[in-house]
């Protein structure tokens, strides 16, 4: 049997995957401790200075080997399961790595995903063995440092950072510190997002390129210096291990270091280096240290890339590479062959990338053709600049360092220009949505068929190649299909605000409101990821019920986004009361302050800048999309309904799909709510509304008993933030809902609430990252 060790490792990896899926490890519960002051002790294993969104520097230390003080133990269900804590220090006193410290601070848990597509900080930090963070942390006591090596490496890293800052401008220094030192704290967010959109963010990771360049370079130098082979090998491995610690020892760095160790060991023992065996063993070692790496995007992409080179590339070259004696054909064939490594990596990593990021940069394959080779120049430039930093200071050394830094600057400028150019090309980014796990399994099954199906002699070779390609193409197409049927409406958890997503049977997408007052950048971190995870790249219409920020702040972000991967909007639908045309004669009688006008006017301005059609909607207007019908119940321009209260100007929509109905009420209240009640009675003829979006986040001043009697909802949805300052939902409102025997769901408890129907049967799914509860009506 070939590669028995690799096969055994593969079986172990599969077993870990199944175990993590079937028996996910419990997370430390901090509900009782949230916001409370706790005392604990631990060992400092990492520290950094991180800038926040306001440009202020935060001094952060990471602790493991946690011991909770006796008076704080009662706040945790099981303090023995705590693995690590991230501490935001109040003072910037230098704390050596390896020190044991006692600290006091306020517990704050990491944010857990409560919407599909939303980044799950809690799960991410659990993989890094961090259970919660301490804010406003004070240092109580500190012991002597017992890990001088780690502190020395940290000091070297800080010195290298200063050298790079001296020779490069601020933007380039941030990039170079990320590439060479694994320090992303100075990296420009604009550059990082640009690299992500274009599929070249991998060049920022400490991985095989760094390890092979530094490691093999040092190994060859030591051998040329006539150092004994064993001493040269051990010295090189130790150097690379120290470099990994200095750079943060990410999953990709660990993988590269372990594989490099196998390479050196094979050379020392006179054995043949087997890439796949080294890859498999490194995966097992990392999973033994942290099994949750099996669902870590960086881990999967790093190993997937090497797997593509080691397994897929040889098959592609065997089947498609041709040798020609003619010069012209040779050049063309070499260009085509240059695509093979990128295609091999793509075939393995594509499902992983769209599973975690929901989109793929179409031109990244071509872009990486010259980006990757030029990385050698960038790294050599950076390393040479660092070497200048250790030389005695002089004008000549400074000039040489600046010249070397300029060569790196030119390459980085080329990167930026190339990224900007590809983003202007049509279809630069394809929003694919998140595939199901079974789709990925089927795809990888077709890839294995393509790689390992053996040809038979009775059939021509070309015949088998066509069959294998056809099977692989089928798996690839299946991966991109989003199986959506019937009608779906999702109430996102955006904290204290509203955001409602509607998908028709024809797969057209609509958004009703999108804002929050207790979550910053809700459009960036909740709404956009959700839409992309659903495969939505274009919204047919975005409705803004009225001019309160908790209904439009996220939509404003969508409209401000002009990047190639933005969500496109066809129409912005505003209440007719926002129309400023002369034909709206009574508009002047409604008094709205400048601050309130700014929001809606800002939306109009942004929409016009992007060429988005602005539509004003009023009572009686209807939108039809197949079986789906959306009818506007409010607002109206009738004189008696116009007030200074924005809530009473809210858009209200009655949505029907077969026998299913939903009433979206915005923040409607008072006389406007009574007008809606009358229309509802005429429309339903005593039939119950299937779903009611409870007005004004569950305020007791809306959704009175008469209104509920008219609606008689089967399901009531309340969208509000946890521990909000308004006390929503109010006790009086909840009592009225309970009296009418409706099923109540709250986004602050259930996360995103998705309702699916075929026009008869109704399924309600409560989302959270640990489980999804489904109820059928």
XYZ file of C-alpha atoms in Angstrom, residues 4-573:
570
model
C 0.085 4.096 4.590
C 0.919 6.920 7.014
C -0.952 9.462 4.873
C -3.940 7.115 4.640
C -4.019 6.653 8.405
C -3.852 10.407 8.886
C -6.704 10.874 6.417
C -8.916 8.490 8.388
C -8.102 10.417 11.569
C -9.028 13.731 9.892
C -12.370 12.306 8.741
C -13.028 11.030 12.272
C -12.299 14.492 13.734
C -14.612 16.115 11.196
C -17.476 13.763 12.073
C -16.870 14.185 15.803
C -16.878 17.987 15.645
C -20.062 17.975 13.509
C -21.926 15.476 15.701
C -20.593 16.539 19.113
C -19.661 20.238 18.971
C -17.654 21.232 22.064
C -19.509 23.285 24.658
C -18.690 26.957 24.968
C -18.069 28.658 28.294
C -21.286 30.320 29.480
C -20.693 33.906 30.588
C -24.321 35.065 30.899
C -24.057 35.456 34.673
C -20.674 37.147 34.404
C -21.487 39.508 31.500
C -20.624 43.054 32.531
C -19.507 41.962 36.003
C -16.064 42.655 37.467
C -14.012 39.478 37.879
C -10.591 38.649 39.287
C -8.443 36.051 37.553
C -4.862 35.018 36.988
C -3.136 33.601 33.945
C 0.048 33.413 31.923
C 0.712 36.009 29.186
C 1.409 34.208 25.913
C 0.788 37.033 23.447
C 0.461 40.809 23.406
C -0.214 43.475 20.832
C -1.262 47.068 20.277
C -4.469 47.224 18.248
C -6.155 50.356 16.881
C -9.913 50.665 17.337
C -12.454 52.264 14.957
C -11.725 55.699 16.444
C -7.976 55.455 15.750
C -7.123 54.916 19.421
C -4.513 52.310 20.389
C -5.537 49.510 22.744
C -2.892 47.532 24.635
C -4.026 43.902 24.646
C -2.646 40.813 26.368
C -3.692 37.190 25.900
C -3.818 34.867 28.906
C -3.983 31.072 29.209
C -3.746 28.667 32.178
C -6.603 30.641 33.725
C -7.366 30.523 37.454
C -10.559 32.287 38.634
C -10.535 33.875 42.091
C -12.876 32.404 44.701
C -15.222 35.408 44.758
C -15.653 35.253 40.931
C -16.152 31.491 40.501
C -19.907 31.708 41.097
C -20.314 33.754 37.894
C -19.250 30.834 35.686
C -20.987 27.484 35.280
C -17.694 25.637 34.955
C -14.586 27.742 35.383
C -12.344 24.734 34.754
C -13.270 24.783 31.047
C -11.922 28.316 30.535
C -8.975 28.090 28.145
C -7.994 31.689 27.511
C -8.954 35.323 28.003
C -8.269 38.423 25.918
C -7.634 41.494 28.104
C -7.943 45.152 27.063
C -5.572 46.812 29.492
C -6.438 50.114 31.148
C -2.776 51.154 31.337
C 0.009 50.500 28.836
C 2.487 49.167 31.394
C 4.905 46.803 29.680
C 4.122 43.204 30.626
C 6.741 40.627 29.530
C 5.569 37.540 27.676
C 5.608 34.469 29.887
C 4.704 36.465 32.999
C 1.975 35.222 35.331
C -0.377 38.101 36.098
C -3.462 38.706 38.226
C -5.941 41.112 36.656
C -9.324 42.673 37.368
C -11.759 43.650 34.601
C -15.303 43.587 33.244
C -16.406 40.438 31.405
C -17.637 40.874 27.839
C -18.535 37.886 25.703
C -17.661 37.609 22.032
C -20.561 38.268 19.662
C -22.326 35.144 18.483
C -23.817 34.979 15.003
C -27.592 35.504 15.120
C -28.190 35.807 11.372
C -27.305 33.563 8.417
C -24.064 34.750 6.855
C -22.996 36.831 9.841
C -19.448 36.350 11.106
C -19.451 34.368 14.342
C -16.830 36.007 16.566
C -17.555 33.630 19.420
C -16.846 30.546 17.325
C -13.744 32.151 15.802
C -12.215 32.963 19.183
C -13.206 29.547 20.518
C -10.962 28.054 17.829
C -8.188 30.338 19.093
C -8.907 29.037 22.630
C -10.254 32.356 23.904
C -13.526 32.208 25.826
C -14.272 35.854 26.596
C -12.638 39.247 26.909
C -12.029 41.609 29.798
C -12.607 45.318 29.229
C -11.060 48.089 31.364
C -8.582 45.562 32.723
C -6.332 46.571 35.597
C -3.085 44.823 36.462
C -3.154 43.659 40.091
C 0.058 41.658 40.420
C 2.789 40.354 38.133
C 5.344 37.599 38.644
C 8.760 37.153 37.108
C 9.003 36.325 33.410
C 9.815 32.640 32.854
C 9.844 32.702 29.034
C 12.709 34.901 27.962
C 12.682 33.527 24.381
C 9.140 34.713 23.624
C 9.864 38.171 25.042
C 13.093 38.389 23.022
C 11.240 37.459 19.819
C 8.589 40.091 20.599
C 11.294 42.738 21.024
C 12.856 41.707 17.700
C 9.443 41.981 16.043
C 8.945 45.485 17.458
C 12.414 46.505 16.242
C 11.653 45.141 12.752
C 8.366 47.059 12.722
C 10.213 50.285 13.497
C 12.691 49.626 10.669
C 9.881 49.038 8.152
C 8.103 52.201 9.315
C 11.323 54.132 8.829
C 11.889 53.090 5.199
C 8.329 52.634 3.842
C 5.417 55.038 3.826
C 2.521 54.313 6.190
C 0.455 52.237 3.759
C 3.374 50.160 2.459
C 4.738 49.665 5.982
C 1.380 48.207 7.045
C 1.464 45.781 4.110
C 5.092 44.785 4.692
C 4.552 44.229 8.427
C 1.654 41.930 7.572
C 3.613 40.005 4.942
C 6.891 39.649 6.859
C 5.880 39.781 10.537
C 2.260 38.624 10.548
C 1.267 41.951 12.153
C -2.062 43.148 10.690
C -2.639 45.936 13.198
C -1.187 48.615 10.901
C -2.702 47.234 7.696
C -4.958 49.685 5.893
C -8.560 48.458 5.907
C -8.933 49.771 2.345
C -5.998 47.675 1.127
C -7.193 44.592 3.006
C -10.691 44.821 1.500
C -9.274 45.431 -1.975
C -7.068 42.331 -1.742
C -10.025 40.290 -0.473
C -12.298 41.391 -3.318
C -9.656 40.435 -5.864
C -8.732 37.075 -4.358
C -5.113 37.899 -3.486
C -5.434 38.269 0.294
C -3.551 34.959 0.631
C -0.276 36.786 -0.083
C -0.654 38.411 3.345
C -0.538 35.084 5.190
C 2.686 33.682 6.628
C 2.840 30.393 4.715
C 4.924 28.161 2.480
C 6.413 30.981 0.399
C 7.905 32.654 3.483
C 9.096 29.438 5.086
C 10.664 28.011 1.932
C 12.391 31.284 1.032
C 13.795 31.918 4.503
C 14.338 28.297 5.488
C 15.847 26.910 2.305
C 17.888 30.094 1.842
C 19.430 29.751 5.302
C 19.897 25.987 4.905
C 21.824 26.418 1.652
C 23.981 29.182 3.142
C 24.878 27.041 6.161
C 25.778 24.108 3.929
C 27.993 26.342 1.788
C 29.714 27.484 4.972
C 30.690 23.796 5.452
C 28.555 23.412 8.563
C 27.812 19.715 9.255
C 24.577 18.662 7.575
C 22.873 17.766 10.857
C 23.841 21.031 12.522
C 22.694 23.027 9.472
C 19.348 21.218 9.430
C 18.653 21.588 13.159
C 19.744 25.248 13.160
C 17.479 26.013 10.204
C 14.443 24.286 11.728
C 14.946 26.106 15.041
C 15.284 29.414 13.198
C 12.067 28.808 11.255
C 10.254 27.732 14.432
C 11.320 30.997 16.123
C 10.200 32.945 13.057
C 6.798 31.228 13.287
C 6.456 32.306 16.938
C 7.483 35.848 16.052
C 4.879 35.969 13.238
C 2.011 34.691 15.393
C 2.100 30.975 14.504
C -1.100 30.924 12.417
C -2.512 27.650 11.098
C -0.918 28.193 7.678
C 2.441 29.026 9.287
C 2.282 25.909 11.488
C 1.483 23.764 8.476
C 4.376 25.220 6.480
C 6.848 24.844 9.378
C 5.930 21.204 10.008
C 6.195 20.387 6.299
C 9.531 22.200 6.133
C 10.736 20.080 9.061
C 9.805 16.949 7.080
C 11.713 18.299 4.083
C 14.877 18.855 6.139
C 14.504 15.489 7.902
C 14.198 13.705 4.556
C 17.373 15.419 3.355
C 19.268 14.515 6.527
C 18.146 10.865 6.365
C 18.716 10.539 2.649
C 15.060 9.764 2.042
C 12.634 11.056 -0.585
C 10.400 13.879 0.634
C 6.711 13.020 0.183
C 4.572 16.139 0.121
C 1.252 14.388 0.773
C 2.536 12.476 3.795
C 4.039 15.664 5.249
C 0.758 17.483 4.610
C -1.316 14.745 6.260
C 0.911 14.531 9.349
C 0.912 18.320 9.785
C -2.901 18.311 9.625
C -3.094 15.612 12.303
C -0.671 17.452 14.596
C -2.680 20.660 14.323
C -5.995 18.861 14.896
C -4.601 17.103 17.953
C -3.747 20.521 19.349
C -7.147 22.032 18.369
C -9.824 19.808 16.741
C -11.931 22.880 15.924
C -9.406 23.831 13.226
C -11.439 21.463 11.031
C -14.003 24.268 10.583
C -11.508 27.140 10.414
C -11.444 28.824 7.014
C -7.712 29.631 7.092
C -6.829 26.044 8.004
C -8.991 24.585 5.226
C -7.783 27.003 2.535
C -4.133 26.528 3.482
C -4.304 22.741 3.336
C -6.602 22.836 0.314
C -4.078 24.889 -1.679
C -1.251 22.429 -0.996
C -3.556 19.493 -1.700
C -4.369 21.046 -5.069
C -0.671 21.338 -5.918
C 0.170 17.838 -4.668
C -2.792 15.870 -6.049
C -4.726 17.793 -8.696
C -1.817 19.461 -10.516
C -0.094 16.204 -11.589
C -3.376 14.916 -13.041
C -3.950 18.143 -14.992
C -0.421 18.080 -16.372
C -0.726 14.428 -17.329
C -3.978 14.943 -19.220
C -3.556 18.380 -20.763
C 0.127 19.258 -20.970
C 1.598 18.876 -24.434
C 5.155 19.255 -25.638
C 5.826 20.910 -28.954
C 9.023 21.502 -30.837
C 7.890 24.762 -32.466
C 8.907 27.948 -30.677
C 5.544 29.737 -31.055
C 3.586 26.762 -29.812
C 6.044 26.261 -26.959
C 5.416 29.793 -25.688
C 1.640 29.340 -25.858
C 1.876 25.976 -24.129
C 4.011 27.427 -21.347
C 1.463 30.198 -20.797
C -1.328 27.615 -20.630
C 0.766 25.415 -18.331
C 1.251 28.419 -16.073
C -2.486 28.334 -15.438
C -2.410 24.740 -14.182
C -1.256 25.468 -10.585
C -3.957 28.126 -10.198
C -6.619 25.809 -11.647
C -5.491 22.974 -9.365
C -5.780 25.173 -6.262
C -9.103 26.564 -7.523
C -10.670 23.110 -7.916
C -9.956 22.286 -4.280
C -10.469 25.656 -2.599
C -13.439 27.086 -4.529
C -16.164 25.332 -2.444
C -14.432 26.383 0.789
C -14.159 29.992 -0.350
C -17.821 30.367 -1.340
C -18.947 28.520 1.801
C -17.237 31.078 4.028
C -17.306 34.231 1.854
C -20.373 33.640 -0.409
C -18.628 35.173 -3.439
C -15.721 34.576 -5.787
C -13.505 37.065 -7.691
C -13.785 35.933 -11.300
C -10.438 37.297 -12.485
C -8.370 36.153 -9.488
C -6.948 33.199 -11.418
C -5.396 35.493 -14.024
C -4.438 38.124 -11.464
C -2.483 35.584 -9.408
C -0.459 34.600 -12.494
C 1.795 37.629 -12.034
C 0.955 38.564 -8.420
C 2.522 35.401 -6.949
C 5.837 35.494 -8.901
C 6.308 39.163 -7.952
C 5.878 38.298 -4.276
C 9.459 37.052 -4.273
C 10.625 40.566 -5.195
C 8.438 42.103 -2.470
C 9.784 39.754 0.191
C 13.418 40.192 -0.892
C 12.887 43.963 -0.781
C 11.483 43.766 2.751
C 14.144 41.403 4.050
C 16.896 43.562 2.553
C 15.400 46.651 4.224
C 15.364 44.800 7.557
C 19.036 43.908 7.016
C 19.786 47.613 6.484
C 18.097 48.246 9.802
C 20.642 46.172 11.699
C 23.644 47.824 10.030
C 25.352 50.806 11.645
C 23.450 53.981 10.829
C 24.913 56.032 7.981
C 23.764 58.099 5.014
C 24.808 55.333 2.611
C 22.871 52.664 4.519
C 19.807 54.893 4.674
C 19.949 55.581 0.933
C 20.359 51.877 0.174
C 17.391 51.050 2.425
C 15.223 53.681 0.743
C 16.181 52.357 -2.706
C 15.343 48.784 -1.704
C 12.056 49.930 -0.166
C 11.208 51.788 -3.376
C 11.519 48.574 -5.403
C 8.983 46.969 -3.099
C 6.765 50.061 -3.318
C 6.686 49.772 -7.127
C 5.449 46.171 -6.938
C 2.798 47.039 -4.342
C 1.658 49.946 -6.530
C 1.363 47.531 -9.461
C -0.767 45.264 -7.256
C -3.082 48.152 -6.432
C -3.391 49.244 -10.069
C -4.043 45.668 -11.205
C -6.736 45.192 -8.559
C -8.377 48.473 -9.483
C -8.322 47.495 -13.167
C -9.886 44.062 -12.693
C -12.619 45.533 -10.470
C -13.732 47.710 -13.385
C -14.180 44.688 -15.636
C -17.719 43.324 -16.042
C -18.720 40.650 -13.520
C -15.581 41.138 -11.433
C -17.146 39.417 -8.429
C -19.722 36.624 -8.597
C -22.013 36.436 -5.560
C -22.702 32.721 -5.285
C -24.402 32.336 -1.910
C -23.484 29.657 0.619
C -23.710 26.066 -0.639
C -25.124 23.284 1.508
C -22.681 20.781 2.996
C -24.182 17.965 0.902
C -23.499 19.985 -2.262
C -19.852 20.289 -1.283
C -19.665 16.547 -0.561
C -21.125 15.778 -4.006
C -18.704 18.184 -5.681
C -15.654 16.691 -3.984
C -16.973 13.255 -4.960
C -16.985 14.304 -8.628
C -13.486 15.769 -8.206
C -12.237 12.443 -6.820
C -13.880 10.672 -9.763
C -12.065 13.013 -12.157
C -8.728 12.413 -10.426
C -8.765 8.678 -9.839
C -11.106 6.966 -12.315
C -8.890 4.609 -14.261
C -9.103 4.345 -18.003
C -9.888 1.109 -19.805
C -8.087 -0.064 -22.872
C -11.164 -0.766 -25.047
C -12.118 2.901 -25.149
C -10.079 5.842 -26.544
C -8.267 8.006 -23.997
C -10.133 11.133 -25.134
C -13.471 9.429 -24.401
C -12.585 8.857 -20.751
C -11.282 12.408 -20.393
C -14.545 13.844 -21.728
C -16.583 11.673 -19.339
C -14.470 12.706 -16.356
C -14.725 16.391 -17.281
C -18.491 16.088 -17.749
C -18.906 14.533 -14.292
C -16.724 17.236 -12.714
C -18.641 20.002 -14.516
C -21.912 18.518 -13.249
C -20.648 18.605 -9.669
C -19.428 22.176 -10.148
C -22.769 23.379 -11.542
C -24.639 21.614 -8.739
C -22.455 23.475 -6.244
C -23.725 26.808 -7.600
C -27.432 25.950 -7.554
C -29.482 27.410 -4.688
C -32.516 25.191 -4.175
C -35.191 27.714 -3.260
C -38.907 27.151 -3.660
C -42.087 28.768 -2.471
C -42.098 32.097 -0.631
C -39.720 33.126 2.145
C -39.587 36.041 4.537
C -36.782 36.587 7.061
C -36.796 38.987 10.001
C -33.127 39.689 10.661
C -31.789 40.285 14.143
C -30.349 43.784 13.815
C -30.694 44.697 17.471
C -32.927 47.689 18.139
C -34.204 48.141 14.604
C -35.972 46.498 11.684
C -34.790 44.575 8.635
C -37.065 42.245 6.672
C -36.000 40.205 3.642
C -38.563 38.816 1.209
C -37.864 36.285 -1.566
C -40.488 35.495 -4.166
C -41.026 32.151 -5.850
C -39.294 33.639 -8.883
C -36.199 34.253 -6.697
C -36.579 38.039 -6.771
C -35.404 39.698 -3.563
C -36.907 42.651 -1.670
C -35.755 44.429 1.478
C -38.130 46.203 3.859
C -36.198 48.572 6.122
C -32.688 47.945 7.383
C -31.322 49.843 10.315
C -30.373 49.780 13.979
C -29.660 52.209 16.799
C -27.627 49.872 19.014
C -25.433 48.190 16.379
C -22.898 50.149 14.363
C -22.395 49.297 10.690
C -25.364 46.928 10.661
C -25.346 47.065 6.858
C -21.745 45.878 6.668
C -21.814 43.214 9.362
C -25.375 41.860 9.315
C -27.399 42.842 6.216
C -24.813 42.479 3.437
C -23.398 39.122 4.679
C -26.952 37.780 4.997
C -27.893 38.816 1.460
C -24.686 37.370 0.021
C -25.164 34.096 1.905
C -28.569 33.821 0.186
C -26.954 34.406 -3.201
C -28.550 37.850 -3.561
C -26.466 40.217 -5.667
C -29.342 42.474 -6.680
C -32.419 43.709 -4.837
C -35.527 44.422 -6.898
C -36.615 47.077 -4.427
C -35.632 48.458 -1.037
C -38.480 49.937 1.017
C -37.792 52.521 3.739
C -40.862 52.784 5.948
C -39.986 56.194 7.430
C -37.133 58.450 8.482
C -36.060 56.893 11.780
C -32.429 55.755 11.777
C -33.297 52.322 13.157
C -35.058 51.677 9.846
C -32.531 53.023 7.327
C -28.957 53.175 8.742
C -27.993 49.856 7.123
C -29.639 50.812 3.818
C -27.548 53.974 3.832
C -24.452 51.757 4.014
C -25.679 49.677 1.065
C -26.151 52.841 -0.972
C -22.726 54.212 0.017
C -20.981 51.051 -1.163
C -19.540 51.504 -4.662
C -17.157 48.523 -4.721
C -17.335 45.708 -7.261
C -18.839 43.265 -4.755
C -21.646 45.566 -3.604
C -25.306 44.602 -3.451
C -27.002 46.343 -6.366
C -30.393 47.988 -5.874
C -32.876 48.600 -8.678
C -35.405 50.792 -6.854
C -35.535 52.770 -3.638
C -39.168 52.934 -2.453
